[in-house]
PDB file of C-alpha atoms and ligand atoms in Angstrom:
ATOM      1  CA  UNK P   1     103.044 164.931 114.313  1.00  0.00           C
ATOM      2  CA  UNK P   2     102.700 169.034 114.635  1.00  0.00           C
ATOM      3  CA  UNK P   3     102.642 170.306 118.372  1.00  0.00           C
ATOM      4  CA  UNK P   4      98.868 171.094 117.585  1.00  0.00           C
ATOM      5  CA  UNK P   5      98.106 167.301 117.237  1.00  0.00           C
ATOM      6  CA  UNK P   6     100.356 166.475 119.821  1.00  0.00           C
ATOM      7  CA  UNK P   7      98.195 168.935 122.437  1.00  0.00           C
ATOM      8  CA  UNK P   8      94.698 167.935 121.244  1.00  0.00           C
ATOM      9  CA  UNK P   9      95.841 164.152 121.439  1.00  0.00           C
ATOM     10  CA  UNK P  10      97.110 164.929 124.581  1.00  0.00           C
ATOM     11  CA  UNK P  11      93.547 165.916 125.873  1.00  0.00           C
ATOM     12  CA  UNK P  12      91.833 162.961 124.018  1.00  0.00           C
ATOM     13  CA  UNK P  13      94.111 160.588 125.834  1.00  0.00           C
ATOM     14  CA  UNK P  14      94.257 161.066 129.270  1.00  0.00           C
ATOM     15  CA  UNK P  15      94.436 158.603 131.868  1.00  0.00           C
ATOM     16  CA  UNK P  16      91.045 157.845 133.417  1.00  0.00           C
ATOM     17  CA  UNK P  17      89.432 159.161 130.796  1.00  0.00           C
ATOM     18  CA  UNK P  18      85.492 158.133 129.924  1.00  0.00           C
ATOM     19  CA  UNK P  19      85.008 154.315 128.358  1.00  0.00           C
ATOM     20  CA  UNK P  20      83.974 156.025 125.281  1.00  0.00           C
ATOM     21  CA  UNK P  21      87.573 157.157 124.854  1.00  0.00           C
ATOM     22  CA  UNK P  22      88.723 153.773 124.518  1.00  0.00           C
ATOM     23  CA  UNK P  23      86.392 152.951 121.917  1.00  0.00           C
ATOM     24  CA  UNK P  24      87.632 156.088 119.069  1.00  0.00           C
ATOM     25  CA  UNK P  25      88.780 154.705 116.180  1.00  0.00           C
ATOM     26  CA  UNK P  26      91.289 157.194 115.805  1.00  0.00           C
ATOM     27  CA  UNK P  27      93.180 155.554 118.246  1.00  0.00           C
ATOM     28  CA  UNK P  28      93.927 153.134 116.080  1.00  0.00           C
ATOM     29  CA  UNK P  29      95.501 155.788 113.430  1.00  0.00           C
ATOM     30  CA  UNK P  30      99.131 155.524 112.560  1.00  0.00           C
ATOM     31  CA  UNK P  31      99.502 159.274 111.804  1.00  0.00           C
ATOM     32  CA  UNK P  32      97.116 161.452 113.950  1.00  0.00           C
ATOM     33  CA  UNK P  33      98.068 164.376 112.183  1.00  0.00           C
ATOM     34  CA  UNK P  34      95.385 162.774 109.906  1.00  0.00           C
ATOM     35  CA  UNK P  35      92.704 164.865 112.306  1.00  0.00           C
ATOM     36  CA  UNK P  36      94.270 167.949 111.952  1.00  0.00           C
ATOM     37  CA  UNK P  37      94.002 168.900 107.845  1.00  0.00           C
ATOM     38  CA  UNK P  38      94.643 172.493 108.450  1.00  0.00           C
ATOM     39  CA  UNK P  39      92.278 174.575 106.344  1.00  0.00           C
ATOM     40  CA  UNK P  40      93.705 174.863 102.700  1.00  0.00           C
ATOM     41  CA  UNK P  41      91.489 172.328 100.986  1.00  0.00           C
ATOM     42  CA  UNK P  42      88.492 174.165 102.633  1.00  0.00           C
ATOM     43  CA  UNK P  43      85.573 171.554 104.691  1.00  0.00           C
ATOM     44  CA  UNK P  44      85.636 169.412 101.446  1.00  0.00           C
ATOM     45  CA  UNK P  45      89.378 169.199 100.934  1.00  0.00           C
ATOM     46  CA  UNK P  46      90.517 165.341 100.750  1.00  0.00           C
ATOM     47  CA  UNK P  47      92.290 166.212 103.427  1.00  0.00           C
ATOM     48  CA  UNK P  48      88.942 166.904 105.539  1.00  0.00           C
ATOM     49  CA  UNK P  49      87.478 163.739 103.929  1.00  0.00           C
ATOM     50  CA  UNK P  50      89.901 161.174 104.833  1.00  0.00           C
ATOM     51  CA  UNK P  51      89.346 162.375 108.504  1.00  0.00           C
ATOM     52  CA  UNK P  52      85.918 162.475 108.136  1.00  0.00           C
ATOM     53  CA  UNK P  53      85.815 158.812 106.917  1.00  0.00           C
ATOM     54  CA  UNK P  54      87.162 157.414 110.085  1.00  0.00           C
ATOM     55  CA  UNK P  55      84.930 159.748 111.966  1.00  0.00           C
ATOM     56  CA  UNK P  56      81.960 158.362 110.352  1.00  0.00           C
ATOM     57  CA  UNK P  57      83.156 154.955 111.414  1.00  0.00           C
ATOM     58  CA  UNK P  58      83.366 155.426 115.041  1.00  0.00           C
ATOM     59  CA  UNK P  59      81.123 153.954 117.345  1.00  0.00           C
ATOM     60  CA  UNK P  60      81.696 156.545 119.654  1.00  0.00           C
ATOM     61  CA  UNK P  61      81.320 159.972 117.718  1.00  0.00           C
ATOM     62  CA  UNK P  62      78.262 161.120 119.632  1.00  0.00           C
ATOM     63  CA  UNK P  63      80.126 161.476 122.924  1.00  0.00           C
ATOM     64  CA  UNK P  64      83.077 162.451 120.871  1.00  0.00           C
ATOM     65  CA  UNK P  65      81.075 165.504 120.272  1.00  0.00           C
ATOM     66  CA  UNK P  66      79.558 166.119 122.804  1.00  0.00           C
ATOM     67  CA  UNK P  67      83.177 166.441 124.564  1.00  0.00           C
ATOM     68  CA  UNK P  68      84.443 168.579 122.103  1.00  0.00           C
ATOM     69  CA  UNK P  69      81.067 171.287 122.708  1.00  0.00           C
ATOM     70  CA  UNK P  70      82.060 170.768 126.432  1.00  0.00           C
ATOM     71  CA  UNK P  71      85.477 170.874 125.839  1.00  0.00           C
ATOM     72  CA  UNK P  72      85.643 173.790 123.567  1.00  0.00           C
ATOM     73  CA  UNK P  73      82.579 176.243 124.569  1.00  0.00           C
ATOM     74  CA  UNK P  74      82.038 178.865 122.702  1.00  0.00           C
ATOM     75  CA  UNK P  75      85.580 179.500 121.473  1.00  0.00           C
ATOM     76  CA  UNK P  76      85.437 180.517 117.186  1.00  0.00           C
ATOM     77  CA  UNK P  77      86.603 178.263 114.802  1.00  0.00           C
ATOM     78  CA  UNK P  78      89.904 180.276 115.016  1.00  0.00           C
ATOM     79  CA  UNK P  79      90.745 178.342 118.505  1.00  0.00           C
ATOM     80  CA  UNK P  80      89.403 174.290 118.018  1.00  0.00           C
ATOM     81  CA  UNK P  81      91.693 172.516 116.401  1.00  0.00           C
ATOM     82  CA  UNK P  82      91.477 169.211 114.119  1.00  0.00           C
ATOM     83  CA  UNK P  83      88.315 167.131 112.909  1.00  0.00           C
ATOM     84  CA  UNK P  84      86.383 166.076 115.842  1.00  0.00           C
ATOM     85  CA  UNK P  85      83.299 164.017 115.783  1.00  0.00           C
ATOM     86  CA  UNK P  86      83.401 164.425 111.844  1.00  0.00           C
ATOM     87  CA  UNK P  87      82.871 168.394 112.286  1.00  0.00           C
ATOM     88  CA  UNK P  88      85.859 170.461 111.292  1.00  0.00           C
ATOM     89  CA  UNK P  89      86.461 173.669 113.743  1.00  0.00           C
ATOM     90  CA  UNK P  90      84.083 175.419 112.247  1.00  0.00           C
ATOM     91  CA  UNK P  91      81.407 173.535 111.817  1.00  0.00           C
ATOM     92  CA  UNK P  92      81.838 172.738 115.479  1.00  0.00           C
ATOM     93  CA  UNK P  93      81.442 176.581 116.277  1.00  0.00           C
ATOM     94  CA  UNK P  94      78.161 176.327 113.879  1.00  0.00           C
ATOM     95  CA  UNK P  95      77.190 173.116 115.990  1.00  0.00           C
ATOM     96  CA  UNK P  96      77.663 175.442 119.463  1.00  0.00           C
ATOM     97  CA  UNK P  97      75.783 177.854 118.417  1.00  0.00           C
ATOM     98  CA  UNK P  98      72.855 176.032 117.444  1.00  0.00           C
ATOM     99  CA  UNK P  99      72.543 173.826 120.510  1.00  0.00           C
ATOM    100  CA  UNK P 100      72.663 176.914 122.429  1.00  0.00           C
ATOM    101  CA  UNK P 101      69.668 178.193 120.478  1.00  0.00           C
ATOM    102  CA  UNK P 102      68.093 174.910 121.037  1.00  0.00           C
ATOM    103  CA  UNK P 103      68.626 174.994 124.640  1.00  0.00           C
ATOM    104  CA  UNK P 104      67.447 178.619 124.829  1.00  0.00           C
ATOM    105  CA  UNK P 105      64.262 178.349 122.861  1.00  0.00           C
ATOM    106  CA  UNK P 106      63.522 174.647 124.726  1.00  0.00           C
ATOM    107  CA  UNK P 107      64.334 176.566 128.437  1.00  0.00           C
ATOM    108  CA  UNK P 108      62.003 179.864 127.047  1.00  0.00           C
ATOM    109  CA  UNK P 109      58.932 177.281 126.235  1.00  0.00           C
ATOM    110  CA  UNK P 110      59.197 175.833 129.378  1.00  0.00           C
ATOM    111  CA  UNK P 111      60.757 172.578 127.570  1.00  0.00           C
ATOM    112  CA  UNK P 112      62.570 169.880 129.369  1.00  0.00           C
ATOM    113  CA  UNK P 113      60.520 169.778 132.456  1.00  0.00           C
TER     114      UNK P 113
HETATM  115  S1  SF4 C   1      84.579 160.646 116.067  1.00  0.00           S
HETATM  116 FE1  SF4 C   1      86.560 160.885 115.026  1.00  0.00          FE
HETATM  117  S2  SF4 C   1      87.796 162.203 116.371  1.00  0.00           S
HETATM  118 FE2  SF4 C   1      86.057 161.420 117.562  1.00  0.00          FE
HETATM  119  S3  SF4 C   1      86.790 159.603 118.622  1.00  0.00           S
HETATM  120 FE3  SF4 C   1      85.865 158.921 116.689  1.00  0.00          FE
HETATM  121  S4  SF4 C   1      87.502 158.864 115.179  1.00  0.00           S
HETATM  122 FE4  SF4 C   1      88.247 160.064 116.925  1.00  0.00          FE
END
């Protein structure tokens, strides 16, 4: 296990943590440095894949997610680490960026209300 997995486990396990966290199927991993491919096969590297197979397993992706967009903000793919909810760091950057246009177009139509 690098000291990147280590950290990022570290804030996916915490004590008290929501139900959901209980639920990820990662969990149940014997090497979490599974979730943390680095970049060198690129976001359809086998590396990426196998992590992305057990993402698309999990019950509990959604709110995995969703923590992660909390979690991370607006940061660049440069600082998210790992495969989270099936998205790799980038693609969670992409993912940011287009709920925040959601959000902004939905709050400029007067959406939500
Ligand atoms: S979606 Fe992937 S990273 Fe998230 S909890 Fe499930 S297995 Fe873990």
């Amino acid at each position: 296990m690098t000291a990147t997995s280590v950290g990022a486990l570290a804030g996916l396990l915490r004590p008290g943590d929501p139900e959901w966290r209980d639920r990820a199927l990662c969990r149940a991993a014997k090497d979490p440095d599974l979730f943390f491919p680095g970049t060198g096969g690129g976001p359809n590297g086998e590396a990426v894949r196998n992590a992305r197979a057990w993402c698309n397993r999990c019950s509990v992706w959604a709110a995995c997610l969703d923590d992660a967009m909390h979690q991370e903000g607006s940061r660049g793919p440069g600082y998210r680490y790992g495969i989270r909810g099936g998205l790799t760091a980038k693609e969670r950057a992409d993912e940011y960026k287009r709920r925040k246009r959601t959000a902004q177009a939905s709050s400029a139509t007067g959406g939500g209300r």
